[in-house]
Tab-separated table of C-alpha atoms in Angstrom:
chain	number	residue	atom	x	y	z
A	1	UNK	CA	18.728	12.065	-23.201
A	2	UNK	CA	20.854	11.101	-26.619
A	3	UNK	CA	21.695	7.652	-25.012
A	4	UNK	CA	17.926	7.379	-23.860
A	5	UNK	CA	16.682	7.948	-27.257
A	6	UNK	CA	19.542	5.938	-29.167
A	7	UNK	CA	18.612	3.026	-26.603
A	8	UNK	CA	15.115	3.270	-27.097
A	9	UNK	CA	15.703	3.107	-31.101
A	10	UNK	CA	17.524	0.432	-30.976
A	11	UNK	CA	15.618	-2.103	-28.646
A	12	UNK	CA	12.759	-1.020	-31.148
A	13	UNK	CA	14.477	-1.659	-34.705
A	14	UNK	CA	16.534	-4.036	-33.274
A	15	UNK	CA	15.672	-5.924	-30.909
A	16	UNK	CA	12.549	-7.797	-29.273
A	17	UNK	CA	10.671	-4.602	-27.719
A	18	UNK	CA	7.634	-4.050	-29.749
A	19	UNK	CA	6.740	-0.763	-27.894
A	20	UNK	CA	8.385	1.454	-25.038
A	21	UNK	CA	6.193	3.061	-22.912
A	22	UNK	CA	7.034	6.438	-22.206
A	23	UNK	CA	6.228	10.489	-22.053
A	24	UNK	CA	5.401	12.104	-25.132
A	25	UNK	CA	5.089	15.924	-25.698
A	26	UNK	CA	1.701	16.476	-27.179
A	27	UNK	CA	0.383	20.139	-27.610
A	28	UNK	CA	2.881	21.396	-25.011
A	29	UNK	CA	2.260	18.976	-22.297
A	30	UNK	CA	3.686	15.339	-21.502
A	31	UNK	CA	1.199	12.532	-21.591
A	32	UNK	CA	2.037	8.439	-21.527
A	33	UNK	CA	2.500	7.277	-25.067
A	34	UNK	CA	3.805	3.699	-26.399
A	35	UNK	CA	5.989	4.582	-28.876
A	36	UNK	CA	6.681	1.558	-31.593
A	37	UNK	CA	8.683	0.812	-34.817
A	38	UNK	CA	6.293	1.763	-37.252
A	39	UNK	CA	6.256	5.226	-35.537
A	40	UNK	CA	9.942	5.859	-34.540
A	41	UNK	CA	9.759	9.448	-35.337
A	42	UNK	CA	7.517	10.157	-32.404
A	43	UNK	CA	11.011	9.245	-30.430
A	44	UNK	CA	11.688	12.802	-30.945
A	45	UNK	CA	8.763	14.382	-29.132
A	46	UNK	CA	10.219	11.768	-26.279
A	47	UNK	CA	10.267	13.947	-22.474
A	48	UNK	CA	11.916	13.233	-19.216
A	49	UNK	CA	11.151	15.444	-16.726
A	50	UNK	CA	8.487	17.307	-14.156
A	51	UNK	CA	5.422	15.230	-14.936
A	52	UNK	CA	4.391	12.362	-13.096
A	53	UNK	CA	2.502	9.855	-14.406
A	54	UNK	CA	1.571	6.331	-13.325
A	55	UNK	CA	3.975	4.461	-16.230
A	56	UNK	CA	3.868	1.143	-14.801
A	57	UNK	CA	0.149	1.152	-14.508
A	58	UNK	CA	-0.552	2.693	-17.776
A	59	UNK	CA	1.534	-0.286	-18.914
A	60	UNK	CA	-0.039	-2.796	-17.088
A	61	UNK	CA	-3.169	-2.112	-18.908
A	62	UNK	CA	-1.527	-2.640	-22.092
A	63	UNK	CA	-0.130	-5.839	-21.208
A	64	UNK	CA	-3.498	-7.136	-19.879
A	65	UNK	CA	-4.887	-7.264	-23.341
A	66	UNK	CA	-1.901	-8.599	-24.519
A	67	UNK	CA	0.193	-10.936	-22.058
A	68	UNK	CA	3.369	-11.766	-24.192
A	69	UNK	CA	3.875	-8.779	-25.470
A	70	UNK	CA	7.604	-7.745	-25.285
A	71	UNK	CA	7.338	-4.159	-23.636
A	72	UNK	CA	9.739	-1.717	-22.265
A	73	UNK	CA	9.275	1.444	-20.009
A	74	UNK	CA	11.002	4.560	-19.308
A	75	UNK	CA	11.464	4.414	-15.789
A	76	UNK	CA	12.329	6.675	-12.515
A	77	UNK	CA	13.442	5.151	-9.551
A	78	UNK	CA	9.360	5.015	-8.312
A	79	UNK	CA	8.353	3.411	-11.776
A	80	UNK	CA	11.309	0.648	-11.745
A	81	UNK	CA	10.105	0.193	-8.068
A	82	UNK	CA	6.492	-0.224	-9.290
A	83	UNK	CA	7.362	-2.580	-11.708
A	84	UNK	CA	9.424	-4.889	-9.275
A	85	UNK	CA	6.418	-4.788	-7.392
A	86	UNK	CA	4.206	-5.665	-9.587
A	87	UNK	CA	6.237	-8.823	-11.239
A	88	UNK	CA	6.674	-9.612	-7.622
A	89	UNK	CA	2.474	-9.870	-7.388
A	90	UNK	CA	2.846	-11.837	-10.698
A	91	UNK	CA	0.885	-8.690	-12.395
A	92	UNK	CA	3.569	-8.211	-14.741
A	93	UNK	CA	6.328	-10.759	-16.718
A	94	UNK	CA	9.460	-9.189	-15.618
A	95	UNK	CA	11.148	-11.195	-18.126
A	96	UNK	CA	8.996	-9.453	-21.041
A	97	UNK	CA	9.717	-5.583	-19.557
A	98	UNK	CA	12.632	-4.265	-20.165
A	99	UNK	CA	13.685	-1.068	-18.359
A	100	UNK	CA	15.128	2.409	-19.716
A	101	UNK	CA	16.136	3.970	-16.510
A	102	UNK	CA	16.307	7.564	-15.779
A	103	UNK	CA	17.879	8.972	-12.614
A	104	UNK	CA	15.919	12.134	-11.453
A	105	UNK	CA	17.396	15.768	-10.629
A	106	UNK	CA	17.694	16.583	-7.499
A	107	UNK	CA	15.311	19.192	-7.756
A	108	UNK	CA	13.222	16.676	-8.912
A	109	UNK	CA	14.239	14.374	-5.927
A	110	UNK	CA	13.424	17.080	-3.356
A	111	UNK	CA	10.025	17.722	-4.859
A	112	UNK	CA	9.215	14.230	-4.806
A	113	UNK	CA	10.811	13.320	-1.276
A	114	UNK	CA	12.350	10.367	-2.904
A	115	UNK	CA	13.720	7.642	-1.178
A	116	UNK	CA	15.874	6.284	-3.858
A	117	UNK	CA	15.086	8.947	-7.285
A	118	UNK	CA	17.130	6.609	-9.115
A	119	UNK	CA	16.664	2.726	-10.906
A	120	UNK	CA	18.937	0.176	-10.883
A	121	UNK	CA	20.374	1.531	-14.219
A	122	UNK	CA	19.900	4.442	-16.105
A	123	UNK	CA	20.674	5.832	-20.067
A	124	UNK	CA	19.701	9.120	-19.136
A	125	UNK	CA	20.640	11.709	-16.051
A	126	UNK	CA	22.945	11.419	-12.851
A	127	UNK	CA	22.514	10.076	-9.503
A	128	UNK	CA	21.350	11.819	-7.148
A	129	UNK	CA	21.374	11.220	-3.354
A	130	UNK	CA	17.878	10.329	-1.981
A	131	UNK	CA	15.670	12.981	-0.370
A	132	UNK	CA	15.324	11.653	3.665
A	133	UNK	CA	11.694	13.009	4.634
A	134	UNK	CA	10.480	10.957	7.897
A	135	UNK	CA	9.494	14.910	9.095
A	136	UNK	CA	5.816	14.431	8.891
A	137	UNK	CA	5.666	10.960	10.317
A	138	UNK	CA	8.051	11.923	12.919
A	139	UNK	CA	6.055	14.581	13.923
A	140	UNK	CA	3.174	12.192	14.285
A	141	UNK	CA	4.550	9.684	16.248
A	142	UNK	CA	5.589	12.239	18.712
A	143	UNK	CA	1.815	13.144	19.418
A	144	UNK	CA	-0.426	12.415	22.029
A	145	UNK	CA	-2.996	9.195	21.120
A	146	UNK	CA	-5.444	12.189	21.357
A	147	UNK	CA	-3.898	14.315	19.437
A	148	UNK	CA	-3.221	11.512	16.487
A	149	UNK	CA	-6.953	11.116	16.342
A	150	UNK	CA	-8.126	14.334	16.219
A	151	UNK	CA	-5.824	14.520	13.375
A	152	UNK	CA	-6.546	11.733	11.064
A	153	UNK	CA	-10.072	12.363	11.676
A	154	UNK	CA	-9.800	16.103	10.871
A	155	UNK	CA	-8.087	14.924	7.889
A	156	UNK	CA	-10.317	12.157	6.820
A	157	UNK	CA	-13.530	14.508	7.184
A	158	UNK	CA	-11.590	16.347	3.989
A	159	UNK	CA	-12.095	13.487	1.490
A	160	UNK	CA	-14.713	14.007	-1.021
A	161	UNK	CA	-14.480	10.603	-2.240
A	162	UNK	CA	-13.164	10.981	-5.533
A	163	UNK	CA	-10.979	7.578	-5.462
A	164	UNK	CA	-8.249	9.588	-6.894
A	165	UNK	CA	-5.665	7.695	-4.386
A	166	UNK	CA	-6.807	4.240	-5.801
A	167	UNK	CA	-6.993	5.157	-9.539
A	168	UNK	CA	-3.598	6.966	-10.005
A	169	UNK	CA	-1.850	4.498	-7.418
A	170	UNK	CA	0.586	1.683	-9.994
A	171	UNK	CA	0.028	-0.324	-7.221
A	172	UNK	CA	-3.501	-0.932	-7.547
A	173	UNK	CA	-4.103	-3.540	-10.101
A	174	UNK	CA	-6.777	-5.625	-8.257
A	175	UNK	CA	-9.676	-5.757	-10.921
A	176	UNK	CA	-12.510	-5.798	-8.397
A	177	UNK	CA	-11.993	-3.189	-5.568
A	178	UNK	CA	-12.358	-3.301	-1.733
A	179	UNK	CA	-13.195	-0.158	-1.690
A	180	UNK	CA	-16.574	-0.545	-4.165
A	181	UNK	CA	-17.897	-3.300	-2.157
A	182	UNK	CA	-21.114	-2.203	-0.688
A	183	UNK	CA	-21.285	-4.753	2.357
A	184	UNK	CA	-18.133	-3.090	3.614
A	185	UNK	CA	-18.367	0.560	3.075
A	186	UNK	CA	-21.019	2.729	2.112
A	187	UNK	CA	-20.982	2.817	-1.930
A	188	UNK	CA	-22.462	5.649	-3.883
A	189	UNK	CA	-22.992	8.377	-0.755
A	190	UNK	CA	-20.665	11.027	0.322
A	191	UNK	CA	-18.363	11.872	2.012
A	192	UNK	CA	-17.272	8.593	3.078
A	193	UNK	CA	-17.121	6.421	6.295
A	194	UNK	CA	-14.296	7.609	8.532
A	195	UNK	CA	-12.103	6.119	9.388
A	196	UNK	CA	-12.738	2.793	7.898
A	197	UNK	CA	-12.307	4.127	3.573
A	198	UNK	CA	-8.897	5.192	4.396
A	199	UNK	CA	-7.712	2.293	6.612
A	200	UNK	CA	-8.769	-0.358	4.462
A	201	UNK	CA	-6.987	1.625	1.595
A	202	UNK	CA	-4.116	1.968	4.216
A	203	UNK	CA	-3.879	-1.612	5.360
A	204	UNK	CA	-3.547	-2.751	1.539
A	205	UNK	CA	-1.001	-0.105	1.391
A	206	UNK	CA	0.912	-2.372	3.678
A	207	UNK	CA	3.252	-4.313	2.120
A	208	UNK	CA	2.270	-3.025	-1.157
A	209	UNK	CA	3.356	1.156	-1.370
A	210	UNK	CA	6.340	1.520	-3.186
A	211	UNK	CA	6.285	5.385	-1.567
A	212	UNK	CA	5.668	7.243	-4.988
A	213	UNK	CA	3.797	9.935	-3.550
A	214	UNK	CA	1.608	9.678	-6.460
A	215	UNK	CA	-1.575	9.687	-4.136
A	216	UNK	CA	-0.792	12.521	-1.979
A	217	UNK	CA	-0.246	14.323	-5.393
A	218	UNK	CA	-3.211	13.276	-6.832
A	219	UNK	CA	-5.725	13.991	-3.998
A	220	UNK	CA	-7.715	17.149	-3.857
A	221	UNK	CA	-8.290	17.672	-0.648
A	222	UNK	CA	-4.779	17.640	0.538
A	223	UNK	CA	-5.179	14.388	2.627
A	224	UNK	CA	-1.267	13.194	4.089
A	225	UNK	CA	-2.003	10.272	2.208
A	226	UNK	CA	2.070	9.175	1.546
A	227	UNK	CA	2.587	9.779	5.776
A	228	UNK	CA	-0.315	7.006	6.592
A	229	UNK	CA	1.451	4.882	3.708
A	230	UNK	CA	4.794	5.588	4.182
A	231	UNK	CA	3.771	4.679	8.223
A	232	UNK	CA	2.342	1.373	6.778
A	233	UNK	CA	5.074	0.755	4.856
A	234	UNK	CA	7.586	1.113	7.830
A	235	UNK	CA	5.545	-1.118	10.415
A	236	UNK	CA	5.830	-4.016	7.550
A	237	UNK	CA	9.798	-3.565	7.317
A	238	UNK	CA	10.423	-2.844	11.127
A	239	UNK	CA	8.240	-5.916	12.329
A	240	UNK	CA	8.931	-8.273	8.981
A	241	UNK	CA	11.942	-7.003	7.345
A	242	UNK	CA	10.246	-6.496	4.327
A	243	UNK	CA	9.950	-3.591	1.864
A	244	UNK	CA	7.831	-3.021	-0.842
A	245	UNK	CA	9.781	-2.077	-4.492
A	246	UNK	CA	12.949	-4.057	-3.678
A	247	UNK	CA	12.720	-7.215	-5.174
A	248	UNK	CA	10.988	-8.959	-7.879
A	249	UNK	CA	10.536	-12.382	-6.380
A	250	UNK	CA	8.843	-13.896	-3.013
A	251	UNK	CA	5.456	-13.569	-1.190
A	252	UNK	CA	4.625	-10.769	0.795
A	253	UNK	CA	5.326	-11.202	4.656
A	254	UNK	CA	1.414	-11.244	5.209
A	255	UNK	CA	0.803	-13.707	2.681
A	256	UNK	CA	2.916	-16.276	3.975
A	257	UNK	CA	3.938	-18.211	6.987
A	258	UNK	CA	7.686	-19.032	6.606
A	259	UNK	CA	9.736	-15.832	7.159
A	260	UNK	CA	10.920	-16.830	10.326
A	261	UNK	CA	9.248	-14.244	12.797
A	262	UNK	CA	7.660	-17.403	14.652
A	263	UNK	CA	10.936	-19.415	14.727
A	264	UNK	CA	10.617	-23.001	15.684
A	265	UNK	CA	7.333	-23.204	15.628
A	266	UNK	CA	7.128	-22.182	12.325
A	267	UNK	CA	6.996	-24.754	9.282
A	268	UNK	CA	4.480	-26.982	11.303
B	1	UNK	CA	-14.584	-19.910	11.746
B	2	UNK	CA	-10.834	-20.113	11.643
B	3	UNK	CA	-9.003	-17.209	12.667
B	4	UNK	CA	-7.014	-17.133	9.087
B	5	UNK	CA	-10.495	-15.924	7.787
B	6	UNK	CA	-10.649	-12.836	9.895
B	7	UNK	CA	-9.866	-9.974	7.211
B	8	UNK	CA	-8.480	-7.259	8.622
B	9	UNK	CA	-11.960	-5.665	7.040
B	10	UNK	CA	-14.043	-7.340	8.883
B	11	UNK	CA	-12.130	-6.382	12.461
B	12	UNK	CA	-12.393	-2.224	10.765
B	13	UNK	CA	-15.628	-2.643	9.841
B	14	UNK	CA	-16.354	-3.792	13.413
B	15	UNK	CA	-14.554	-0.488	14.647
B	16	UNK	CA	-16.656	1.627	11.951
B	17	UNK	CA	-19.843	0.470	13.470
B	18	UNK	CA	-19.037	1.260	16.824
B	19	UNK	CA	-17.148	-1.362	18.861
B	20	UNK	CA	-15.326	-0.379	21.645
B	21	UNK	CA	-13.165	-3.065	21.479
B	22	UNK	CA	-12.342	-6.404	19.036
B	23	UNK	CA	-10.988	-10.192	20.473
B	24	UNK	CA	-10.119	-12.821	18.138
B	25	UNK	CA	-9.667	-15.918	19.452
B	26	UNK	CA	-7.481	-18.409	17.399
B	27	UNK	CA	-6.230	-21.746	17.639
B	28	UNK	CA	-2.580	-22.026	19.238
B	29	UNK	CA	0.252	-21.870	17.149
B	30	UNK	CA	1.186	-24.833	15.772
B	31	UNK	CA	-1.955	-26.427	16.446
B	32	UNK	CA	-3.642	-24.718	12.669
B	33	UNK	CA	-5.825	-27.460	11.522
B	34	UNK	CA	-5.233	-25.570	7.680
B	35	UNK	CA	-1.749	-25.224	9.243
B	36	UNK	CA	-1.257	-21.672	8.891
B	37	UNK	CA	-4.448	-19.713	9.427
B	38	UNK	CA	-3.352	-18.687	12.962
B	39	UNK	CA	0.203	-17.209	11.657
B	40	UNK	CA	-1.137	-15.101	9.145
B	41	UNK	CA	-3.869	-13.765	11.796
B	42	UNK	CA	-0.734	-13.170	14.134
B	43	UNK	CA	0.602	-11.002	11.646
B	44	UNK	CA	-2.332	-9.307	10.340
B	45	UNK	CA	-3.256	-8.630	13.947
B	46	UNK	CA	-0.021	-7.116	14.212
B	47	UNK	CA	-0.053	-4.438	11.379
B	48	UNK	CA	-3.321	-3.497	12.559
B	49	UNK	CA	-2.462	-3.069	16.259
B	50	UNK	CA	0.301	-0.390	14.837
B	51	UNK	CA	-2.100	0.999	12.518
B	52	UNK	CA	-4.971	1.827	15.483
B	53	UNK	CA	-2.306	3.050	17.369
B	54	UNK	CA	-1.067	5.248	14.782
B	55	UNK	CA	-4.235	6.510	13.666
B	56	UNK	CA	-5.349	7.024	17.631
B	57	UNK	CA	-8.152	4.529	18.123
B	58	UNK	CA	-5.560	2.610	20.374
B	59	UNK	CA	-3.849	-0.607	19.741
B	60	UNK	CA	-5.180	-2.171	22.946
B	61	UNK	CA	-8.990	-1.998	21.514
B	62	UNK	CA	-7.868	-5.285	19.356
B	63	UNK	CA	-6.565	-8.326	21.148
B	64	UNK	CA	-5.570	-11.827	19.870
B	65	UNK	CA	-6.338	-15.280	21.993
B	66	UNK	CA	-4.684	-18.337	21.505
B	67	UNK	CA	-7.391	-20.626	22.463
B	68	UNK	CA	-8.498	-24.459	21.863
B	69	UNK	CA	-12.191	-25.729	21.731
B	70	UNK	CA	-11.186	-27.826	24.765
B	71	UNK	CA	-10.278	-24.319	26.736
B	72	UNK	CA	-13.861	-23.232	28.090
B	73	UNK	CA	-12.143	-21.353	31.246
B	74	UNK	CA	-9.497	-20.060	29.258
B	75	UNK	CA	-12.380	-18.020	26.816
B	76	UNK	CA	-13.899	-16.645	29.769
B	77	UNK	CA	-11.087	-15.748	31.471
B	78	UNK	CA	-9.973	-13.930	28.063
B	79	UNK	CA	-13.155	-12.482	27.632
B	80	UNK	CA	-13.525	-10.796	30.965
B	81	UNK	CA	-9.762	-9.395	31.248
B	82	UNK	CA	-10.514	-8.310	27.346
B	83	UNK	CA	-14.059	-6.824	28.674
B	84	UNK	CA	-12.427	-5.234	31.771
B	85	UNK	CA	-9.649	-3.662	29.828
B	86	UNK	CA	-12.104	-2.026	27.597
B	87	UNK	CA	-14.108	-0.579	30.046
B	88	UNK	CA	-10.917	0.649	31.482
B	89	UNK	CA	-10.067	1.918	28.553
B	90	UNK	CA	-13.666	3.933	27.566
B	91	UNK	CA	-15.910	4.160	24.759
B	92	UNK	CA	-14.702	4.023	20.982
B	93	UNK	CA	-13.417	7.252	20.296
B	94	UNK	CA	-14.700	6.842	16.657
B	95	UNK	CA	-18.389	6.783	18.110
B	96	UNK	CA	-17.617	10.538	19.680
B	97	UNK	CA	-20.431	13.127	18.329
B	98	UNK	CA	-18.055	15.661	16.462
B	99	UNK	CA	-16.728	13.050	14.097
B	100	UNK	CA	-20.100	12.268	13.026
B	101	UNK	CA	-20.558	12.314	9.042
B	102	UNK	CA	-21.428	15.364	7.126
């Protein structure tokens, strides 16, 4: 946490980072706060920990108003995925966000089911070994058609249509939304079209869920929000070898031709 | 309309209002007068085959065609195997009274 701090200070007296977004302790609870140079002493109130917030999208909407600023984040393994993914959808300049990594607990790991609850570098924690948790989808795949359907339905039929899913999700940065376009779905009436709300959400999800969990967490009806993802998530890497929340650089399998799954053919 | 403009929203939306079943029929590979409409509908067609199947609608509701203007017994040939297959296949489960809204 020392290092953390010390790096934080430094990039901000020192260097070219004119803010670091990160958790603050306000009243007793943690909240997202961009902590600059003129205001170093908030670095003490600075938390790592239990509460998850959406860092990479909280600064995403910083940068929007300002699109050179020099930024830097305190990242988890989910946030340093969410920013790859987002310089990768040329949302963010990864070149103007520097990372402050912080490797999760393992507690922290097994609460989150993290598949990697660690960034490429970190000032602050220990590595922990990633949390396997293909149960759920497992279980799914292993039902009847039938069965499946009755399920996602049942589950569906819970929503209340709160777009908590799409608002908390880092990987949502479109500025006009499928899901508040009127010719598609039902806007302004509840509870929502099933199934088509969630697959459309689910189909974006696609090559695009960095498998935060963030969603699942957020929604209050308990929909297995992360299992349709996560199941999204795996068709794209199984049939294109892709993965969201891995790299920084190239186009998403379904927005380009030339990764090869055509062979020959391809390239015409 | 070329097959590369067939959002995977249109082919759901189809679904939500009660088709049993959903052919696209695309130019053949290769053959992409915008040279790559066809490949990305391969691929979208793909993710949302697994998805229906997943979800239990059934991946064999959606079908892709390669066929060219000049193919006139191809497209019916398509369309009746497609039309068959659905009939074999039954109603849209979506359209099923207890998972009517509200």
């Amino acid at each position: 946490m020392d290092r953390l701090r010390e790096g934080i200070r430094d990039a901000l007296t020192e260097g070219p980072v004119a803010g670091v977004m990160g958790l603050i302790l306000d009243g007793g609870h943690p909240r997202p706060h961009l902590f600059t140079k003129g205001r170093i002493e908030d670095l003490d109130r600075l938390v790592v920990g239990e509460a998850r917030y959406p860092l990479a999208a909280v600064l995403l909407k910083v940068l929007r108003n300002d699109l050179d600023a020099h930024l830097g984040i305190v990242a988890r393994g989910c946030d340093e995925r969410a920013i790859l993914e987002l310089v990768r959808n040329v949302q963010l300049n990864g070149e103007r966000v520097v990372v402050f990594g912080v490797a999760c607990s393992s507690e922290q790991a097994s609460a989150c089911q993290c598949p990697q609850p660690y960034p490429s570098s970190h000032l602050s924690g220990e590595r922990v070994a990633p949390v396997s948790d293909s149960e759920g989808l497992d279980r799914l795949d292993r039902l009847s058609e039938e069965e499946r359907l009755q399920y996602w339905m049942d589950q569906f039929g819970k929503c209340i249509k709160c777009y908590g899913c799409r608002n908390i999700c880092p990987m949502c940065f479109c500025t006009t939304c499928t899901l508040d376009e009127d010719d598609l779905i039902q806007t302004g009436t509840i509870p929502p079209e099933k199934p088509i709300f969630h697959l459309i959400r689910a189909f974006h999800m696609a090559e695009r869920c960095i498998d935060c969990g963030l969603c699942e967490a957020a929604c209050p009806s308990g929909i297995p929000l992360r299992t349709l993802y996560k199941k999204m998530r795996n068709v794209v890497t199984t049939r294109f070898g892709f993965t969201p929340g891995i790299t920084k650089e190239g186009k998403g399998p379904l927005q380009y031709l030339g990764d090869g799954k055509f062979g020959e053919q391809e390239g015409h | 309309m070329c097959s590369g403009r067939v959002s995977p929203h249109f082919v759901l939306k189809a679904f939500q209002k009660g088709a049993d079943g959903v052919i696209i029929a695309a130019c053949h590979l290769g053959e992409c007068h915008y040279q790559k409409g066809n490949y990305l509908t391969a691929k979208r067609v793909d993710v949302l085959r697994d998805m229906l199947k997943f979800v239990g609608i059934g991946e064999d509701r959606l079908r892709l065609e390669y066929i060219a203007t000049s193919e006139s017994d191809k497209l019916s040939r398509s369309f009746t195997s497609f039309t068959e297959q659905i009939r074999t296949i039954g109603p849209s489960p979506i359209k099923r009274k207890e998972f009517a809204r509200g």
